[in-house]
Coordinates of C-alpha atoms in Angstrom, one line a residue:
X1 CA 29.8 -13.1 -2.2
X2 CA 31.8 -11.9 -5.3
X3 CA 29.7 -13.0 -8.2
X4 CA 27.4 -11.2 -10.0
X5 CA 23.7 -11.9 -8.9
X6 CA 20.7 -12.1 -11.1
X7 CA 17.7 -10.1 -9.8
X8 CA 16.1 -12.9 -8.6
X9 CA 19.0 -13.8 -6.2
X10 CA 19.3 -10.6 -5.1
X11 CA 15.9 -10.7 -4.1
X12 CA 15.9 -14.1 -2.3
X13 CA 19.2 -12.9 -0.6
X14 CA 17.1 -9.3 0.7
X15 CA 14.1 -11.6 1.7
X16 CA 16.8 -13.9 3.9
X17 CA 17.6 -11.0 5.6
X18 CA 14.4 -9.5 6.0
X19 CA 14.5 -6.8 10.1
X20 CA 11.7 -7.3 12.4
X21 CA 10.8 -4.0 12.9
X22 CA 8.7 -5.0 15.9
X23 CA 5.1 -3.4 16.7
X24 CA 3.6 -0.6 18.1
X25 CA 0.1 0.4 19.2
X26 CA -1.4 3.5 17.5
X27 CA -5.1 5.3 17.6
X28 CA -7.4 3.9 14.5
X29 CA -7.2 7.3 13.1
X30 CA -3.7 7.2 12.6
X31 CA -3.4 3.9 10.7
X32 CA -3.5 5.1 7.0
X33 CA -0.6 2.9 5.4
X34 CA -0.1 1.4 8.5
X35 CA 0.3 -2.5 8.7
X36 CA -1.8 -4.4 10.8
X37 CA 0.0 -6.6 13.4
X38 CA -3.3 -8.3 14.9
X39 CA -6.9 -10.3 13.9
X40 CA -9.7 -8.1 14.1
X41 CA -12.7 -9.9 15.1
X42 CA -16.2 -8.9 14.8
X43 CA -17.5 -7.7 18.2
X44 CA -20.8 -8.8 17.7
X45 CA -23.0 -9.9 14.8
X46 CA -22.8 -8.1 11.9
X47 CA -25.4 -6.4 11.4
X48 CA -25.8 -6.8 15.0
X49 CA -30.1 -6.8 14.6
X50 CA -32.2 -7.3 12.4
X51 CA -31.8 -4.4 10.2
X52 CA -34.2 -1.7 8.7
X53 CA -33.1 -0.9 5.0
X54 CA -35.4 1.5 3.5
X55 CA -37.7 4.3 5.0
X56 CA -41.2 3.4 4.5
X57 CA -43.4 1.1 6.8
X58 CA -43.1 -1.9 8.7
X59 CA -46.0 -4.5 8.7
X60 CA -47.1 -8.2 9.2
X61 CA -46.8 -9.8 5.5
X62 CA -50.1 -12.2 6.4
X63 CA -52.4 -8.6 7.1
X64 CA -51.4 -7.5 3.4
X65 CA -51.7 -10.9 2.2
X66 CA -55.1 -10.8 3.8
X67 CA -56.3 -8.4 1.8
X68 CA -56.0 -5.7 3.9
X69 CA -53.9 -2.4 2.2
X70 CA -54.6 0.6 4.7
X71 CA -52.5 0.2 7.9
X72 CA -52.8 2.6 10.9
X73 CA -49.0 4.1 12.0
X74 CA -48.9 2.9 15.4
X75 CA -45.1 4.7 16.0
X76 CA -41.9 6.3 13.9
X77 CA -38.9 3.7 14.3
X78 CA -35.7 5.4 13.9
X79 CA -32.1 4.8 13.6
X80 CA -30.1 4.6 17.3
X81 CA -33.8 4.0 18.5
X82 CA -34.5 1.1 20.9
X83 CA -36.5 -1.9 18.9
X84 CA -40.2 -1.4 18.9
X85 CA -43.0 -3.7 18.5
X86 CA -46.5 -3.9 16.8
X87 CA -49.1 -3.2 19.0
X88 CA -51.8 -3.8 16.5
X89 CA -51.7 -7.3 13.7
X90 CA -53.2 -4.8 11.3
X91 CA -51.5 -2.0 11.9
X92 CA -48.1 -0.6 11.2
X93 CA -44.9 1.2 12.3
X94 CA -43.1 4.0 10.5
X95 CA -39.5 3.1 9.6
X96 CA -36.2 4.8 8.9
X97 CA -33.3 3.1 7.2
X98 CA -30.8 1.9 10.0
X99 CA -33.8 1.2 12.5
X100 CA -34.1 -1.9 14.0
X101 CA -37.1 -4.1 12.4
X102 CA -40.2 -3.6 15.0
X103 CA -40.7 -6.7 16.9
X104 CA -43.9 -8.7 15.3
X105 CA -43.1 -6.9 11.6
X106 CA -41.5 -9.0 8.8
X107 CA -42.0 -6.7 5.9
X108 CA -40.6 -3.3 4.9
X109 CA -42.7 -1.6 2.0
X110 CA -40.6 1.7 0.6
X111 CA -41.7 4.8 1.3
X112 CA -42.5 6.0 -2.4
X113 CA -45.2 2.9 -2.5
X114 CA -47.2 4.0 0.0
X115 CA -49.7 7.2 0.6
X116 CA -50.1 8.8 3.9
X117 CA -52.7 10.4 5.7
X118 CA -54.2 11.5 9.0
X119 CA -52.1 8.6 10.6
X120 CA -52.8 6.0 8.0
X121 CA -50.4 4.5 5.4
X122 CA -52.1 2.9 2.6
X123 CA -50.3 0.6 -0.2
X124 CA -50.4 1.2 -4.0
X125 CA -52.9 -1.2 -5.2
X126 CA -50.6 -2.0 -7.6
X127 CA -47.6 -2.8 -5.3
X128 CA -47.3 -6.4 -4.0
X129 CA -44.3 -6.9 -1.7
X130 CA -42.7 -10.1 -0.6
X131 CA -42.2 -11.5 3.2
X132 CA -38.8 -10.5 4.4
X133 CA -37.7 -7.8 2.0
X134 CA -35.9 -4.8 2.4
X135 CA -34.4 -6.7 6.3
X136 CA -31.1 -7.0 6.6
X137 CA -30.9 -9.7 8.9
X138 CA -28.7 -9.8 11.7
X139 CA -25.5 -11.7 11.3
X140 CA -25.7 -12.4 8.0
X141 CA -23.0 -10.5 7.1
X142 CA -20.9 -11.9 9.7
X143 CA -21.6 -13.7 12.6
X144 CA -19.9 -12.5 15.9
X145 CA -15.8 -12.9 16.4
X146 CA -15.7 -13.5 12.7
X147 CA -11.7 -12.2 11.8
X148 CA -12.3 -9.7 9.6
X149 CA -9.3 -8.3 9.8
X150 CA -6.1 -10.3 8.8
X151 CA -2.0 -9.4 10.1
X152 CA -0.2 -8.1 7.5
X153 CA -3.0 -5.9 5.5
X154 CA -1.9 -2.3 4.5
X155 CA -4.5 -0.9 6.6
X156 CA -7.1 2.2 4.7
X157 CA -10.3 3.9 5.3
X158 CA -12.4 0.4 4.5
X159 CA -10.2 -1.5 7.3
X160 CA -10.0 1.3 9.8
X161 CA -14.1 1.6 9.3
X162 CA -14.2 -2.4 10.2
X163 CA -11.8 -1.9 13.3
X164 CA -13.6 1.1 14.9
X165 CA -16.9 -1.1 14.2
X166 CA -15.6 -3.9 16.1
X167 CA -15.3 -1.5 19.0
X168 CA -11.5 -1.0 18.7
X169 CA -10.1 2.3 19.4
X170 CA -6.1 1.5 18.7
X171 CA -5.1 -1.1 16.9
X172 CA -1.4 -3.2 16.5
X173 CA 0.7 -2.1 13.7
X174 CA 4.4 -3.0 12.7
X175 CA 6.6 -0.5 14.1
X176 CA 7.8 2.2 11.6
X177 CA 11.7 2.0 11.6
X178 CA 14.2 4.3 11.8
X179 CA 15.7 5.0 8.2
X180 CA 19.2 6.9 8.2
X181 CA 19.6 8.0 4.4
X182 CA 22.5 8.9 3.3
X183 CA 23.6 11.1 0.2
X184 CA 27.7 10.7 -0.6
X185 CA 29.8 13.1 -3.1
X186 CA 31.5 15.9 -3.1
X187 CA 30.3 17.4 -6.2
X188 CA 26.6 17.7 -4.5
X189 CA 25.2 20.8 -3.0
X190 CA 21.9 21.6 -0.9
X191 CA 19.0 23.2 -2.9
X192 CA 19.0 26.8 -1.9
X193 CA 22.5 27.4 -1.4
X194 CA 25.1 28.8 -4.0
X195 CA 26.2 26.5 -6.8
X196 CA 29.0 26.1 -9.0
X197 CA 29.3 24.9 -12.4
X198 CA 30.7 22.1 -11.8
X199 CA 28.4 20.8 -9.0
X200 CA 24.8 19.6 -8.8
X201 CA 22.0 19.7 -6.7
X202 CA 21.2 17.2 -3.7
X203 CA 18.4 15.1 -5.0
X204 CA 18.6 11.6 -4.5
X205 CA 18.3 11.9 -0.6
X206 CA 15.2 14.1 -1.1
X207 CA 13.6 11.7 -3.1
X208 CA 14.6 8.4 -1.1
X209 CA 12.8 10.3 1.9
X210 CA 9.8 11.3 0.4
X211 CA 8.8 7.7 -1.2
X212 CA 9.9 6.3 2.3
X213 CA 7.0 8.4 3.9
X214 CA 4.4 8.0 0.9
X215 CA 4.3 4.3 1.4
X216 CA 4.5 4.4 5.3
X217 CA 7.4 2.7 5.9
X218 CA 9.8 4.8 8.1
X219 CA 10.6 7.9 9.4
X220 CA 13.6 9.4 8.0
X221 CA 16.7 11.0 9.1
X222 CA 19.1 12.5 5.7
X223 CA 22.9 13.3 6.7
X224 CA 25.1 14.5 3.9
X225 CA 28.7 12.9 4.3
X226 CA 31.3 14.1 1.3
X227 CA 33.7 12.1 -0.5
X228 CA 36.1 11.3 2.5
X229 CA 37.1 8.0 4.0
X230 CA 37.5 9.2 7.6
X231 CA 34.3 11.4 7.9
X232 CA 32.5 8.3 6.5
X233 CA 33.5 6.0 9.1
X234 CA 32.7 8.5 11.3
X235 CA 29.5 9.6 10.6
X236 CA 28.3 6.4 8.9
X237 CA 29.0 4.6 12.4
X238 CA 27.1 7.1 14.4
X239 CA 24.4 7.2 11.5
X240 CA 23.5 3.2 12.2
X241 CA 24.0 3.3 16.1
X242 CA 20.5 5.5 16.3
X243 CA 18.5 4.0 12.8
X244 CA 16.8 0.6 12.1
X245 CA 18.2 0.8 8.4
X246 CA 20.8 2.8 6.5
X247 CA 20.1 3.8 2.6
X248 CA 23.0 5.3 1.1
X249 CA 23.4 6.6 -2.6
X250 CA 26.7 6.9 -4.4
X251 CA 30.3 6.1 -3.9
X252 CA 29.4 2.3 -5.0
X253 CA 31.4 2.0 -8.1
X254 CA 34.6 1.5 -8.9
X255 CA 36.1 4.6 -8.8
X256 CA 39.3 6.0 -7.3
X257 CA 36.6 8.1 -4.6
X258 CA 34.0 5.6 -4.0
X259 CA 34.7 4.7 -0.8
X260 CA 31.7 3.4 0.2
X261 CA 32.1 -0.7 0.6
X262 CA 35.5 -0.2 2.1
X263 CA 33.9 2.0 5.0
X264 CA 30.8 -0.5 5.5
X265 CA 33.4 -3.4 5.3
X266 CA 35.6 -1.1 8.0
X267 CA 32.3 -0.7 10.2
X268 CA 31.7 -4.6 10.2
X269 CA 29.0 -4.5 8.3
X270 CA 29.0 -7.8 6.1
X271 CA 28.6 -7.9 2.8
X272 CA 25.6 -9.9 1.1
X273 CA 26.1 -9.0 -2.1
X274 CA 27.7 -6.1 -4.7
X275 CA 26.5 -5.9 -8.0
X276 CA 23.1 -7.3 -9.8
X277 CA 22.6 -8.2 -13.1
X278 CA 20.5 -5.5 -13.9
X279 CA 20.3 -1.9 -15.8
X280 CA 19.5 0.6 -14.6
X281 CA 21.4 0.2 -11.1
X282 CA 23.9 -2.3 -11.7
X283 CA 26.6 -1.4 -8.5
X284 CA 23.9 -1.9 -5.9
X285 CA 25.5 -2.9 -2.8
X286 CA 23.6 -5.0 0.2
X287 CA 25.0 -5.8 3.8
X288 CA 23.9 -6.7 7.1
X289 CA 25.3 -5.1 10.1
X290 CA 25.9 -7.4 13.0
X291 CA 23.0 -6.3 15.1
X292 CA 21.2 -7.1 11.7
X293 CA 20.1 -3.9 10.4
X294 CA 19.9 -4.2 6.8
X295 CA 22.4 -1.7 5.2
X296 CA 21.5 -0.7 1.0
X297 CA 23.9 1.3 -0.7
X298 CA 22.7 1.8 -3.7
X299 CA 24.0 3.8 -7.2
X300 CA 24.6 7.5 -6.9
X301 CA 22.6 8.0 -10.9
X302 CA 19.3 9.1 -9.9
X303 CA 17.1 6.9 -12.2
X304 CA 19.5 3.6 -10.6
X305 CA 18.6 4.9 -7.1
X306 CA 14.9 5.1 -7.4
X307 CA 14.4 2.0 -9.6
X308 CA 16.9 0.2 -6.0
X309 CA 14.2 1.8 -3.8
X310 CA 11.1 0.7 -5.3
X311 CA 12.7 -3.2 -6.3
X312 CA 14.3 -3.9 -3.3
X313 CA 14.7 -1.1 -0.5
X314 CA 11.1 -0.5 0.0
X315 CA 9.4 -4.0 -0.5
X316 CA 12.1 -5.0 2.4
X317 CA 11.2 -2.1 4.8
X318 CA 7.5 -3.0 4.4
X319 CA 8.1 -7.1 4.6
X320 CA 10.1 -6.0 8.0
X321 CA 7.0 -3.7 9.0
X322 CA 5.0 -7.2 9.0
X323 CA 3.2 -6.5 4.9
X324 CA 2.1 -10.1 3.7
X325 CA 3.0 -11.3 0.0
X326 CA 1.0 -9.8 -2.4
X327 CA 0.1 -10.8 -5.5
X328 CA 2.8 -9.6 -8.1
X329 CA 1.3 -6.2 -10.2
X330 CA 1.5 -6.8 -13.9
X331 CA 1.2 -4.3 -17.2
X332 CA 0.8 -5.3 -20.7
X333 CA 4.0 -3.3 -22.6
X334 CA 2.3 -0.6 -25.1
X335 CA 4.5 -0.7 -27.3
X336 CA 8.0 -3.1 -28.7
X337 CA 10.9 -2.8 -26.5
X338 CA 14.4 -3.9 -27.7
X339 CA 17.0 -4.4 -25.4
X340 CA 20.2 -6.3 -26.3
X341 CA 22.2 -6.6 -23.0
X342 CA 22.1 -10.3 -20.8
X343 CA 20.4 -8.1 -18.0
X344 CA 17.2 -7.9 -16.5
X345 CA 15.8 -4.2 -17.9
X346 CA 13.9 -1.6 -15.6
X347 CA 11.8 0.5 -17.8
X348 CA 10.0 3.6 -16.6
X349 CA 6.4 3.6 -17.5
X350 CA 2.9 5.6 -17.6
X351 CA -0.3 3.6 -17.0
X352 CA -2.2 3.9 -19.8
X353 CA -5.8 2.4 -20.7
X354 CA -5.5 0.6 -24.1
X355 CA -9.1 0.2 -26.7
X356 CA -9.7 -3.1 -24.3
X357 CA -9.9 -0.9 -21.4
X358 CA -6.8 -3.1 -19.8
X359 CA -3.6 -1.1 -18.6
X360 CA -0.6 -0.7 -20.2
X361 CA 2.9 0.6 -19.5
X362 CA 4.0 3.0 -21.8
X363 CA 7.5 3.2 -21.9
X364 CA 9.4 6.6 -20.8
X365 CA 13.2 5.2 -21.1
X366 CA 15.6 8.1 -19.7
X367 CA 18.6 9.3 -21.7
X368 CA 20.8 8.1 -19.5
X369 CA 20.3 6.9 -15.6
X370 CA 21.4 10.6 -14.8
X371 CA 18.1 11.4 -16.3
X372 CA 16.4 12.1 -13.4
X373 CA 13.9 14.8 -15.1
X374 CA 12.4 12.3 -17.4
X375 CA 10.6 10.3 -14.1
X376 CA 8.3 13.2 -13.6
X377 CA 5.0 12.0 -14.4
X378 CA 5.5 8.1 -15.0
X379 CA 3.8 5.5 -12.1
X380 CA 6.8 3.1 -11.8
X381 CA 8.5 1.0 -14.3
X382 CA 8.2 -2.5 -15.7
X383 CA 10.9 -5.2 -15.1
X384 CA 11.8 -7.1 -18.3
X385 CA 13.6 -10.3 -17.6
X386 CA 16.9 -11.2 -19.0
X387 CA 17.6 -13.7 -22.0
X388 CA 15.8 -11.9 -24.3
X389 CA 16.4 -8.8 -26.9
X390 CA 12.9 -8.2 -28.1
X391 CA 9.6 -7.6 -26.0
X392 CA 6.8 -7.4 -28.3
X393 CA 3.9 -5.0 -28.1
X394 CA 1.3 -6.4 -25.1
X395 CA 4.1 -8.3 -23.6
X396 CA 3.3 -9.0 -19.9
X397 CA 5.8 -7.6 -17.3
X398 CA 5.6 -7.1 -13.8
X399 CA 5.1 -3.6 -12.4
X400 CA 6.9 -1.7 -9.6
X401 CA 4.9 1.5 -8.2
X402 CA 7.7 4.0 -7.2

């Protein structure tokens, strides 16, 4: 495919080719950023009794409503305790929040409305509770088998609380794969080691690898390959015969030493598409290989690499990892944003909270896409659609985290 792609192909051409990464089976305490890959159902009601839910006492409603207001404490009913059960209609049992209700009690009165003494709880006269309250009755949050879970959930403390309560000890996640990520040039040089004045520093692999493992979705292998057609072929090839996915950055363009789509093209890996309609990142290149590993070589600038990663690269890894659509994250702009060019325009932002209290994007455009410096700090960017030079101050754009 030879044309030049709007974003919004390039996209539905990634999603085509979306991997099945497959699924693996890992200890709830090791699901943070995970994604789920099975129905969690509730084990049993939820609560699974009737529930206690203050300290205080536990009585029969018709005694107080009787008249009566000075109950003798026939027991202490605590959490983890087997259910107890009145002995006495006018008496009482002492209750801590989490115990199950007392069997023959339908009223809870709060500790700080009663006074007690010499084994005898006595109600405020000016306290008048109501049949039922402070009872969390069981299943009435959910009843039993209930999915509370859903496939496809990025999985956090609040979901890995709900699995462990539904008596699950490991749960289903999507497989993390295999990432090969690939740095190509020769003017680039490992942190640490001598440099010259005309080189730079390795940083794009670096930061590929780290934003892979902050959202969860793969571990990471980096290989350093220089700007040479035969050690690429080499290397590349062995590279994609152990990962899941190859991310490479630089030698995309057009330039006498980017080799880059010749060597993918030489290692059968078919082309989807070279080139977007879009600025920052512009040369991105996209291929399949034939055991269908998706294969993104994106721009060697910094700024075009990351702003690849977060649009495309990383939405794909997780969509392959089994994440479910979710609903698109959108910014009001902070502030008027001209842009001339028939492309679709990544802007860096900051999250800011405007007088409404909504969030905004403040805009942090780089000097250049070599500006790799000026991404310190900013959340993500803001993608401004094409066919239009001037976005006005609260215009609503979508938001990519990095």
């Amino acid at each position: 495919m030879s044309a030049l792609l709007t974003v919004e192909q390039a996209d539905e051409h990634i999603r085509a080719a979306t991997a099945n990464f497959g699924v693996e089976e890992i200890p709830v305490s090791d699901t943070a950023g995970r994604i789920l890959r099975q129905p969690v159902r509730a084990e049993r009601d939820l609560p699974p009794f009737d529930r206690v839910m203050m300290d205080g006492i536990a009585l029969r409603h018709a005694a107080w409503a009787d008249g009566q207001r000075a109950f003798r404490t026939e027991g202490i009913a605590a959490a983890g305790s087997p259910a107890m059960s009145l002995v006495s209609e006018d008496g009482c049992i002492e209750v801590m929040t989490g115990a199950v209700m007392p069997d023959g009690t339908d009223c809870v009165i709060p500790v700080e409305r009663i006074d007690q003494s010499d084994g005898v709880a006595e109600v405020h006269s000016d306290y008048s509770p109501e049949p039922g309250q402070f009872i969390h009755r069981q299943g009435s949050d959910h009843p039993a088998d209930t999915v509370l879970l859903e496939p496809g959930m990025r999985l956090g403390g609040p979901e890995a609380a709900v699995a462990a309560a539904a008596g699950l000890s490991v749960l289903k996640v999507g497989r993390m794969p295999s990432i090969g990520v690939i740095s190509v040039g020769d003017e680039l040089v490992e942190p640490g080691d001598p440099i010259l004045p005309h080189q730079v520093r390795r940083s794009n692999d670096y930061a590929i690898e780290v934003a892979i493992r902050a959202r969860r979705a793969g571990s990471v292998k980096r290989l350093f390959i220089e700007d040479d057609r035969e050690q690429m072929l080499e290397r590349i090839g062995a590279c994609l015969e152990d990962a899941d996915a190859l991310v490479l950055s630089g030698g995309v363009s057009m330039g006498k030493f980017d080799f880059v789509p010749a060597v993918l093209d030489t290692l059968g890996i078919e082309r989807v598409f070279h080139k977007v309609s879009q600025r920052p990142g512009r040369p991105m290149w996209f291929g399949r290989s034939a055991a269908g590993q998706p294969v993104f070589a994106l721009p060697g600038n910094p700024v075009s690499a990351a702003v690849c990663l977060s649009r495309y690269v990383l939405p794909s890894l997780e969509r392959g990892m089994g994440l479910r659509r979710v609903a698109p994250r959108c910014l009001r702009l902070g502030q008027t944003v001209r842009f001339e060019p028939d492309l679709t325009f990544f802007l860096p932002v900051t999250i800011q909270p405007a007088d409404d209290a909504a969030l905004v994007g403040a805009p942090q455009k780089p000097n250049t896409s070599g500006d790799f410096a000026s991404l310190a700090g900013t959340d993500g960017f803001i993608e401004l659609p094409r066919g239009r030079d001037v976005f006005p101050q609260g215009f609503v754009a979508r938001f990519w985290p990095w």
